[in-house]
């Protein structure tokens, strides 16, 4: 008995030893350049990585995807970037991204298959999914009438109620606002039919007078927390970020809650990609793998309020995030935002200009 | 005018030292020769791209594109070329130092050929920075050879403006003739005026939306300029009448807000104006005159307040300078001649301070047309102006960069015309 225990132990040690040799660390570069959305990662995790592996990380942020795109196109040497779905598709088409070597990212096994198979990069050939979410409505928990769907923004009677009780913020984002109106009307969010788009425009123009703010840049910090409004068109993660910052004894889970509209809406996902210009690909892959260690992934989600693509991170989530986890039916109602052809882009842009310039 | 005359005068005095110009040109030629020698040595000894065309070393852009150029002709071809260039430049420098007229002609030709080669190099390799640096050296040789010290003194700023002003301006112009693609790039294959036509064509049910946006922005900027002028003029007048010590203190007080970023100051206004801000709290809790907070943000009033607050110092400072320099004897003379105070202001003081009014108005008007931060923070994104439209075209996924560039060109031209008209007006008034 004892002997067999001993041999088992030896075998175990040998096995661990061999696997660790087999998985020997590749030589890491001494530095790494990261380019991410502002406040879209837990810096603690980044600092831990620096200390653990002796890699000095330069962390830059961008405020819009176009800004990032322009920089990468101009040949900026970043190692890991965090573009959103349609931008990944565009960058793949323009041959700006290198394919991630999955053997170097074993933690990819924690990512839900559904996230790996997103339309823009099926099978995650180029990029590793990072975070994902849906666009919906944030509301103040003290409201008597809880919103259920897009009608809270677009039905003049409902919108007037929320406007009177404190005001509404709308995302200053062409695709998001028109998509929401299209969903309210029961159309696809990637609509190209001018008639349907004009219908959406008229819905928006009718409701516009009830919206106090057009802010998509920093509304969770400047408008939601100070309760300038009671209702906001919102990305789920931003709602949670506002909830985290309004936690109190009376409201242990914050004063803001998120709903996924019953009509459905926009679904998005950010990926971690390596630009072709990166001279430190192996280190970049190593870093990506580190971020997808479930605990690290959860740390970033708990900090930013956005859901991780990492399915095993859920058990480490804070209560606000656990409450945000959408049901399968919710997800099924959502639609991916896809790139439009040139003519439709022009149409959308003109309709948006009409909406914004009116009144 | 005065500067040109002065430089001519200077040029005449320097005429005796013509040789010095040629010698300076010789140094520049040697500098150019040194570049070729360094490239050659690096290419052979340190990062041997010349000897091993396939190596993946860290090459400078110039080396990389030279290597690519040479790839079809063999690396030796490039090496030989570099050696030839170096020999020509060194020889030319030696010749120039002897002060011969023929050497000067030869150097002119050499510089002209150099400029042509730079252009060709750019057209083939699209390596803009290297082409520009090399072209700047060729231009420097030409400038020295003209023996015109005025041109020589202006050359560095000419190069600077050329790189950072003229080139970007013309790129915007070129972009505006292209076509935005679904991938967010600009296709310049079939240039045309379609973007300008789009700017002038009606959209949906809203008519000439783009023209409306321009007009709205210009109106807001004009209103801002006028309000600034009405506030700043009496203030500058009062400031100029203070004792010297006081004037300096006041000047400091006007300048202090400049030390903080405009964005931060604008957000400070947000804290004052918003629903749970200082004013509402004071009115509700301290005075108790209202029971529902006033909505002061996201209004035209808040936007104008932010603009006036941000740009007022630009109006005060030039006005103060002209008013301070105003000769008070003119005012005394006008009242001696039985002018009423109103008449002496209208007929004497106003024309005399016109230069300050014009300078201040331009300094306020032009940046407020392009304003974006203030309108977005205090206007809550509700009042849609040119700045928002440009952001929509350049920074959002459905934007059309070519169309945005056309908007930029129109804006620049409008500004230019406005400024010119204004200056004309000012000149007539000043001499009336």
Short mmCIF file of C-alpha atoms in Angstrom, two decimals, chain B:
data_model
loop_
_atom_site.label_atom_id
_atom_site.label_comp_id
_atom_site.label_asym_id
_atom_site.label_seq_id
_atom_site.Cartn_x
_atom_site.Cartn_y
_atom_site.Cartn_z
CA UNK B 1 7.17 95.43 -46.46
CA UNK B 2 9.58 96.65 -43.85
CA UNK B 3 11.16 93.24 -43.33
CA UNK B 4 11.82 92.76 -47.04
CA UNK B 5 13.47 96.17 -47.28
CA UNK B 6 15.57 95.43 -44.23
CA UNK B 7 16.66 92.08 -45.58
CA UNK B 8 17.61 93.69 -48.90
CA UNK B 9 19.66 96.18 -47.01
CA UNK B 10 21.26 93.38 -45.06
CA UNK B 11 21.81 91.45 -48.27
CA UNK B 12 23.70 94.39 -49.77
CA UNK B 13 26.01 94.54 -46.79
CA UNK B 14 26.62 90.84 -46.84
CA UNK B 15 27.31 90.98 -50.60
CA UNK B 16 31.02 91.33 -49.96
CA UNK B 17 31.09 87.98 -48.30
CA UNK B 18 29.63 86.02 -51.21
CA UNK B 19 32.24 83.36 -50.82
CA UNK B 20 30.90 82.64 -47.38
CA UNK B 21 27.58 81.59 -48.85
CA UNK B 22 29.30 79.24 -51.27
CA UNK B 23 31.30 77.79 -48.42
CA UNK B 24 28.13 77.23 -46.40
CA UNK B 25 26.67 75.48 -49.43
CA UNK B 26 29.81 73.37 -49.57
CA UNK B 27 29.30 72.29 -45.96
CA UNK B 28 25.77 71.29 -46.78
CA UNK B 29 26.98 69.28 -49.78
CA UNK B 30 29.43 67.51 -47.49
CA UNK B 31 26.67 66.82 -45.01
CA UNK B 32 24.73 65.24 -47.83
CA UNK B 33 27.84 63.26 -48.83
CA UNK B 34 28.23 62.11 -45.24
CA UNK B 35 24.71 60.63 -45.33
CA UNK B 36 25.67 58.46 -48.31
CA UNK B 37 28.93 57.38 -46.68
CA UNK B 38 27.17 56.49 -43.43
CA UNK B 39 24.50 54.55 -45.32
CA UNK B 40 27.22 52.73 -47.23
CA UNK B 41 29.23 51.86 -44.10
CA UNK B 42 26.17 50.77 -42.16
CA UNK B 43 25.05 48.71 -45.10
CA UNK B 44 28.38 46.91 -45.33
CA UNK B 45 29.59 46.69 -41.74
CA UNK B 46 26.83 46.91 -39.14
CA UNK B 47 23.52 45.88 -40.65
CA UNK B 48 24.75 44.30 -43.85
CA UNK B 49 21.64 44.79 -45.92
CA UNK B 50 23.78 45.62 -48.93
CA UNK B 51 25.65 42.35 -48.84
CA UNK B 52 22.82 40.08 -47.67
CA UNK B 53 19.66 41.38 -49.29
CA UNK B 54 17.48 38.85 -47.45
CA UNK B 55 18.38 39.71 -43.87
CA UNK B 56 15.64 40.68 -41.44
CA UNK B 57 17.44 43.33 -39.46
CA UNK B 58 16.04 46.55 -38.13
CA UNK B 59 16.51 48.81 -41.11
CA UNK B 60 15.81 52.51 -41.26
CA UNK B 61 12.95 53.30 -43.68
CA UNK B 62 15.43 54.83 -46.13
CA UNK B 63 17.57 51.68 -46.10
CA UNK B 64 14.58 49.40 -46.37
CA UNK B 65 13.19 51.18 -49.38
CA UNK B 66 16.61 51.47 -51.03
CA UNK B 67 17.02 47.73 -50.52
CA UNK B 68 13.61 47.11 -52.07
CA UNK B 69 14.52 49.39 -54.96
CA UNK B 70 17.79 47.54 -55.45
CA UNK B 71 16.18 44.12 -55.18
CA UNK B 72 15.41 44.06 -58.88
CA UNK B 73 18.82 45.36 -59.93
CA UNK B 74 21.11 43.75 -57.39
CA UNK B 75 22.37 45.31 -54.20
CA UNK B 76 25.68 46.31 -55.75
CA UNK B 77 23.82 48.69 -57.99
CA UNK B 78 22.57 50.59 -54.92
CA UNK B 79 26.01 50.42 -53.28
CA UNK B 80 27.65 51.83 -56.39
CA UNK B 81 25.02 54.55 -56.55
CA UNK B 82 25.69 55.55 -52.94
CA UNK B 83 29.43 55.65 -53.62
CA UNK B 84 28.86 57.81 -56.71
CA UNK B 85 26.58 60.20 -54.77
CA UNK B 86 29.13 60.51 -52.00
CA UNK B 87 31.95 61.21 -54.48
CA UNK B 88 29.89 63.85 -56.31
CA UNK B 89 28.93 65.62 -53.10
CA UNK B 90 32.43 65.62 -51.62
CA UNK B 91 33.98 66.78 -54.90
CA UNK B 92 31.36 69.47 -55.32
CA UNK B 93 32.03 70.74 -51.80
CA UNK B 94 35.77 71.01 -52.48
CA UNK B 95 35.13 72.82 -55.76
CA UNK B 96 32.67 75.26 -54.17
CA UNK B 97 35.18 76.24 -51.50
CA UNK B 98 37.49 77.56 -54.22
CA UNK B 99 34.79 80.08 -55.07
CA UNK B 100 34.58 79.41 -58.81
CA UNK B 101 31.48 80.51 -60.71
CA UNK B 102 31.33 77.24 -62.58
CA UNK B 103 31.25 75.34 -59.32
CA UNK B 104 28.20 77.38 -58.34
CA UNK B 105 26.44 76.48 -61.60
CA UNK B 106 27.38 72.85 -61.13
CA UNK B 107 26.02 72.93 -57.59
CA UNK B 108 22.76 74.44 -58.79
CA UNK B 109 22.41 71.62 -61.31
CA UNK B 110 23.36 69.07 -58.67
CA UNK B 111 20.70 70.43 -56.27
CA UNK B 112 18.06 70.50 -59.00
CA UNK B 113 18.85 66.90 -59.96
CA UNK B 114 18.76 66.03 -56.26
CA UNK B 115 15.28 67.52 -55.88
CA UNK B 116 14.12 65.59 -58.94
CA UNK B 117 15.58 62.37 -57.51
CA UNK B 118 13.84 63.00 -54.21
CA UNK B 119 10.53 63.40 -55.99
CA UNK B 120 11.16 60.22 -58.00
CA UNK B 121 12.21 58.39 -54.84
CA UNK B 122 8.97 59.40 -53.12
CA UNK B 123 6.84 58.42 -56.11
CA UNK B 124 8.43 54.96 -56.26
CA UNK B 125 8.80 54.08 -52.59
CA UNK B 126 6.21 56.36 -50.87
CA UNK B 127 8.77 56.84 -48.10
CA UNK B 128 7.70 60.40 -47.35
CA UNK B 129 9.88 61.27 -44.37
CA UNK B 130 13.21 60.30 -45.94
CA UNK B 131 12.30 62.03 -49.20
CA UNK B 132 11.44 65.16 -47.27
CA UNK B 133 14.65 65.23 -45.23
CA UNK B 134 16.76 64.72 -48.36
CA UNK B 135 14.78 67.32 -50.30
CA UNK B 136 15.23 69.81 -47.46
CA UNK B 137 19.00 69.42 -47.81
CA UNK B 138 18.86 69.97 -51.59
CA UNK B 139 16.70 73.04 -50.99
CA UNK B 140 19.21 74.29 -48.44
CA UNK B 141 22.00 74.08 -51.03
CA UNK B 142 19.90 76.09 -53.50
CA UNK B 143 19.10 78.70 -50.84
CA UNK B 144 22.75 79.18 -49.91
CA UNK B 145 23.71 79.45 -53.56
CA UNK B 146 21.22 82.25 -54.19
CA UNK B 147 23.33 84.30 -51.75
CA UNK B 148 20.13 85.83 -50.42
CA UNK B 149 20.43 86.07 -46.66
CA UNK B 150 16.72 86.89 -46.24
CA UNK B 151 15.76 83.67 -47.95
CA UNK B 152 18.38 81.88 -45.92
CA UNK B 153 16.92 83.14 -42.64
CA UNK B 154 13.41 82.23 -43.73
CA UNK B 155 14.35 78.78 -45.00
CA UNK B 156 14.00 76.82 -41.72
CA UNK B 157 10.54 78.22 -41.09
CA UNK B 158 9.63 77.61 -44.73
CA UNK B 159 10.58 73.96 -44.37
CA UNK B 160 8.69 73.73 -41.07
CA UNK B 161 5.54 75.31 -42.47
CA UNK B 162 5.89 73.23 -45.61
CA UNK B 163 5.91 70.03 -43.61
CA UNK B 164 3.37 70.85 -40.94
CA UNK B 165 1.05 73.24 -42.75
CA UNK B 166 1.15 73.12 -46.54
CA UNK B 167 1.45 69.34 -46.87
CA UNK B 168 -1.45 68.54 -44.50
CA UNK B 169 -3.58 71.25 -46.10
CA UNK B 170 -3.05 69.80 -49.54
CA UNK B 171 -3.65 66.27 -48.28
CA UNK B 172 -7.03 67.43 -46.97
CA UNK B 173 -7.72 69.01 -50.35
CA UNK B 174 -6.71 65.80 -52.13
CA UNK B 175 -8.83 63.67 -49.75
CA UNK B 176 -11.85 65.86 -50.40
CA UNK B 177 -11.76 64.89 -54.08
CA UNK B 178 -11.78 61.17 -53.34
CA UNK B 179 -14.45 58.71 -52.32
CA UNK B 180 -14.88 57.16 -48.87
CA UNK B 181 -15.02 53.36 -48.90
CA UNK B 182 -16.88 50.92 -46.70
CA UNK B 183 -13.55 50.06 -45.08
CA UNK B 184 -13.05 53.57 -43.78
CA UNK B 185 -10.31 54.44 -46.25
CA UNK B 186 -10.37 57.00 -49.06
CA UNK B 187 -10.24 55.92 -52.67
CA UNK B 188 -8.49 58.50 -54.85
CA UNK B 189 -8.75 56.65 -58.16
CA UNK B 190 -11.46 58.83 -59.67
CA UNK B 191 -11.12 62.33 -58.23
CA UNK B 192 -14.07 64.66 -58.61
CA UNK B 193 -16.20 67.27 -56.93
CA UNK B 194 -18.95 64.86 -55.81
CA UNK B 195 -18.33 65.56 -52.11
CA UNK B 196 -18.87 69.26 -52.64
CA UNK B 197 -22.03 68.52 -54.62
CA UNK B 198 -23.27 66.38 -51.74
CA UNK B 199 -22.63 69.23 -49.35
CA UNK B 200 -24.99 71.42 -51.35
CA UNK B 201 -27.71 68.86 -52.00
CA UNK B 202 -30.85 68.39 -49.90
CA UNK B 203 -31.12 65.42 -47.53
CA UNK B 204 -34.37 63.58 -46.82
CA UNK B 205 -37.08 65.85 -45.47
CA UNK B 206 -34.68 68.31 -43.94
CA UNK B 207 -33.55 70.34 -46.94
CA UNK B 208 -29.99 71.63 -47.08
CA UNK B 209 -28.89 70.10 -43.79
CA UNK B 210 -25.19 70.67 -44.29
CA UNK B 211 -25.59 74.32 -45.22
CA UNK B 212 -27.87 74.75 -42.20
CA UNK B 213 -25.22 73.30 -39.92
CA UNK B 214 -22.57 75.65 -41.29
CA UNK B 215 -24.89 78.65 -40.96
CA UNK B 216 -25.88 77.67 -37.42
CA UNK B 217 -22.25 77.33 -36.36
CA UNK B 218 -21.28 80.67 -37.91
CA UNK B 219 -24.23 82.37 -36.19
CA UNK B 220 -23.28 80.98 -32.78
CA UNK B 221 -19.67 82.02 -33.33
CA UNK B 222 -20.79 85.53 -34.34
CA UNK B 223 -23.02 85.79 -31.28
CA UNK B 224 -20.12 84.70 -29.11
CA UNK B 225 -17.83 87.30 -30.72
CA UNK B 226 -20.38 90.06 -30.20
CA UNK B 227 -21.05 89.18 -26.55
CA UNK B 228 -17.32 88.97 -25.86
CA UNK B 229 -16.83 92.37 -27.48
CA UNK B 230 -19.63 93.98 -25.48
CA UNK B 231 -18.26 92.64 -22.21
CA UNK B 232 -14.59 93.09 -22.95
CA UNK B 233 -14.63 96.66 -24.30
CA UNK B 234 -15.81 98.44 -21.12
CA UNK B 235 -13.68 96.14 -19.03
CA UNK B 236 -10.54 96.81 -21.09
CA UNK B 237 -11.31 100.53 -20.93
CA UNK B 238 -11.60 100.44 -17.15
CA UNK B 239 -8.47 98.29 -16.88
CA UNK B 240 -6.44 100.74 -18.98
CA UNK B 241 -7.49 103.57 -16.68
CA UNK B 242 -6.15 101.90 -13.52
CA UNK B 243 -2.80 102.74 -11.89
CA UNK B 244 0.09 100.74 -13.25
CA UNK B 245 0.35 98.30 -10.31
CA UNK B 246 -3.34 97.56 -10.43
CA UNK B 247 -3.20 97.06 -14.20
CA UNK B 248 -0.58 94.34 -13.85
CA UNK B 249 -2.62 92.58 -11.20
CA UNK B 250 -5.74 92.76 -13.37
CA UNK B 251 -3.77 91.44 -16.32
CA UNK B 252 -2.67 88.48 -14.22
CA UNK B 253 -6.25 87.83 -13.18
CA UNK B 254 -7.35 87.77 -16.82
CA UNK B 255 -4.59 85.34 -17.71
CA UNK B 256 -4.92 82.95 -14.76
CA UNK B 257 -7.72 80.83 -16.28
CA UNK B 258 -5.39 80.15 -19.22
CA UNK B 259 -3.23 78.10 -16.91
CA UNK B 260 -5.91 75.45 -16.66
CA UNK B 261 -7.03 73.31 -19.55
CA UNK B 262 -10.24 74.49 -21.24
CA UNK B 263 -11.81 71.04 -20.89
CA UNK B 264 -11.39 71.12 -17.12
CA UNK B 265 -12.76 74.65 -16.86
CA UNK B 266 -15.76 73.62 -18.95
CA UNK B 267 -16.45 70.66 -16.70
CA UNK B 268 -16.24 73.05 -13.76
CA UNK B 269 -19.14 74.96 -15.31
CA UNK B 270 -21.04 71.70 -15.57
CA UNK B 271 -20.67 71.23 -11.81
CA UNK B 272 -21.99 74.73 -11.22
CA UNK B 273 -24.93 74.50 -13.61
CA UNK B 274 -26.18 70.95 -13.36
CA UNK B 275 -29.25 69.72 -11.49
CA UNK B 276 -27.50 69.07 -8.19
CA UNK B 277 -25.01 71.83 -8.93
CA UNK B 278 -24.06 74.90 -6.91
CA UNK B 279 -26.68 77.28 -8.33
CA UNK B 280 -29.60 74.89 -8.01
CA UNK B 281 -28.58 73.88 -4.50
CA UNK B 282 -28.29 77.50 -3.48
CA UNK B 283 -31.67 78.45 -4.96
CA UNK B 284 -33.43 75.40 -3.56
CA UNK B 285 -31.89 74.73 -0.18
CA UNK B 286 -30.58 78.13 0.94
CA UNK B 287 -33.05 80.58 -0.56
CA UNK B 288 -35.90 78.17 -1.16
CA UNK B 289 -37.21 80.17 -4.09
CA UNK B 290 -37.68 77.15 -6.37
CA UNK B 291 -38.74 73.63 -5.54
CA UNK B 292 -37.70 71.91 -8.77
CA UNK B 293 -34.14 72.26 -10.06
CA UNK B 294 -33.73 74.54 -13.06
CA UNK B 295 -32.46 72.86 -16.21
CA UNK B 296 -29.53 75.02 -17.12
CA UNK B 297 -27.22 72.58 -18.89
CA UNK B 298 -27.88 71.49 -22.46
CA UNK B 299 -29.27 74.83 -23.48
CA UNK B 300 -28.15 77.43 -25.97
CA UNK B 301 -27.60 79.75 -23.01
CA UNK B 302 -25.22 77.33 -21.30
CA UNK B 303 -23.36 76.83 -24.55
CA UNK B 304 -22.92 80.57 -25.12
CA UNK B 305 -21.90 81.02 -21.49
CA UNK B 306 -19.19 78.40 -21.92
CA UNK B 307 -17.98 79.94 -25.17
CA UNK B 308 -17.89 83.49 -23.80
CA UNK B 309 -16.14 82.28 -20.66
CA UNK B 310 -13.56 80.37 -22.69
CA UNK B 311 -12.75 83.04 -25.25
CA UNK B 312 -13.20 86.31 -23.33
CA UNK B 313 -9.49 86.75 -22.52
CA UNK B 314 -8.66 86.61 -26.23
CA UNK B 315 -10.87 89.67 -26.68
CA UNK B 316 -9.73 91.58 -23.59
CA UNK B 317 -6.00 91.39 -24.22
CA UNK B 318 -5.82 93.00 -27.70
CA UNK B 319 -8.45 95.57 -26.74
CA UNK B 320 -6.54 96.48 -23.62
CA UNK B 321 -3.33 96.93 -25.58
CA UNK B 322 -4.88 99.34 -28.09
CA UNK B 323 -6.87 101.28 -25.49
CA UNK B 324 -3.82 101.65 -23.28
CA UNK B 325 -1.85 103.09 -26.18
CA UNK B 326 -4.68 105.47 -27.12
CA UNK B 327 -3.51 109.09 -26.98
CA UNK B 328 -5.87 110.82 -24.55
CA UNK B 329 -5.23 114.19 -26.15
CA UNK B 330 -7.44 113.14 -29.08
CA UNK B 331 -10.36 112.70 -26.70
CA UNK B 332 -9.66 116.04 -25.05
CA UNK B 333 -9.42 117.66 -28.47
CA UNK B 334 -12.76 116.22 -29.52
CA UNK B 335 -14.53 117.53 -26.40
CA UNK B 336 -12.82 120.88 -26.91
CA UNK B 337 -14.46 120.88 -30.33
CA UNK B 338 -17.88 120.44 -28.66
CA UNK B 339 -18.29 116.76 -29.38
CA UNK B 340 -20.71 115.06 -27.00
CA UNK B 341 -19.23 112.05 -25.15
CA UNK B 342 -21.20 109.78 -27.49
CA UNK B 343 -19.85 111.57 -30.56
CA UNK B 344 -16.26 111.44 -29.37
CA UNK B 345 -16.66 107.73 -28.68
CA UNK B 346 -18.26 107.02 -32.04
CA UNK B 347 -16.11 109.28 -34.21
CA UNK B 348 -12.76 109.25 -32.39
CA UNK B 349 -12.28 106.44 -29.89
CA UNK B 350 -13.93 103.63 -31.83
CA UNK B 351 -11.97 104.18 -35.06
CA UNK B 352 -8.74 104.47 -33.11
CA UNK B 353 -9.32 101.23 -31.23
CA UNK B 354 -10.52 99.39 -34.35
CA UNK B 355 -7.28 97.39 -34.74
CA UNK B 356 -7.82 95.91 -31.27
CA UNK B 357 -11.46 95.15 -32.03
CA UNK B 358 -10.52 93.39 -35.25
CA UNK B 359 -7.69 91.41 -33.73
CA UNK B 360 -9.87 90.37 -30.80
CA UNK B 361 -12.81 89.44 -32.99
CA UNK B 362 -10.68 87.23 -35.24
CA UNK B 363 -9.06 85.59 -32.23
CA UNK B 364 -12.51 84.78 -30.82
CA UNK B 365 -14.47 84.04 -33.98
CA UNK B 366 -12.16 81.54 -35.65
CA UNK B 367 -11.67 79.14 -32.75
CA UNK B 368 -15.34 79.32 -31.80
CA UNK B 369 -16.36 78.12 -35.27
CA UNK B 370 -14.27 75.00 -34.74
CA UNK B 371 -15.26 74.52 -31.12
CA UNK B 372 -16.19 71.02 -30.09
CA UNK B 373 -15.42 70.48 -26.43
CA UNK B 374 -17.56 73.29 -25.06
CA UNK B 375 -20.54 72.55 -27.29
CA UNK B 376 -20.49 68.89 -26.36
CA UNK B 377 -20.02 69.30 -22.63
CA UNK B 378 -22.33 72.24 -21.96
CA UNK B 379 -24.65 71.67 -24.91
CA UNK B 380 -25.00 68.00 -23.91
CA UNK B 381 -24.50 67.06 -27.55
CA UNK B 382 -27.92 68.51 -28.31
CA UNK B 383 -26.84 71.48 -30.39
CA UNK B 384 -25.27 69.99 -33.45
CA UNK B 385 -22.47 72.06 -35.01
CA UNK B 386 -19.66 71.70 -37.53
CA UNK B 387 -17.38 70.16 -34.93
CA UNK B 388 -19.90 67.36 -34.31
CA UNK B 389 -20.35 66.77 -38.02
CA UNK B 390 -16.57 66.49 -38.54
CA UNK B 391 -16.39 64.03 -35.67
CA UNK B 392 -19.21 62.03 -37.22
CA UNK B 393 -17.35 61.81 -40.54
CA UNK B 394 -13.89 61.05 -39.18
CA UNK B 395 -14.42 59.18 -35.91
CA UNK B 396 -17.48 56.98 -36.42
CA UNK B 397 -17.83 53.74 -38.33
CA UNK B 398 -20.26 55.04 -40.94
CA UNK B 399 -18.30 58.24 -41.53
CA UNK B 400 -16.97 59.23 -44.92
CA UNK B 401 -13.51 60.74 -44.51
CA UNK B 402 -13.52 62.22 -48.01
CA UNK B 403 -16.78 64.05 -47.30
CA UNK B 404 -15.41 65.24 -43.96
CA UNK B 405 -12.33 66.56 -45.76
CA UNK B 406 -14.55 68.49 -48.18
CA UNK B 407 -16.26 70.04 -45.18
CA UNK B 408 -12.86 71.00 -43.79
CA UNK B 409 -11.87 72.66 -47.06
CA UNK B 410 -15.09 74.67 -47.22
CA UNK B 411 -14.58 75.76 -43.63
CA UNK B 412 -11.01 76.86 -44.32
CA UNK B 413 -12.05 78.84 -47.39
CA UNK B 414 -14.92 80.51 -45.50
CA UNK B 415 -12.53 81.53 -42.72
CA UNK B 416 -10.05 82.87 -45.22
CA UNK B 417 -12.67 84.97 -46.99
CA UNK B 418 -14.10 86.20 -43.69
CA UNK B 419 -10.69 87.22 -42.39
CA UNK B 420 -9.79 89.01 -45.61
CA UNK B 421 -13.06 90.95 -45.73
CA UNK B 422 -12.65 91.87 -42.10
CA UNK B 423 -9.14 93.17 -42.60
CA UNK B 424 -10.27 95.25 -45.59
CA UNK B 425 -13.11 96.72 -43.56
CA UNK B 426 -10.79 97.49 -40.70
CA UNK B 427 -8.29 99.25 -42.93
CA UNK B 428 -10.96 101.52 -44.47
CA UNK B 429 -12.28 102.41 -41.04
CA UNK B 430 -8.89 103.09 -39.60
CA UNK B 431 -8.03 105.60 -42.29
CA UNK B 432 -11.49 107.11 -42.70
#
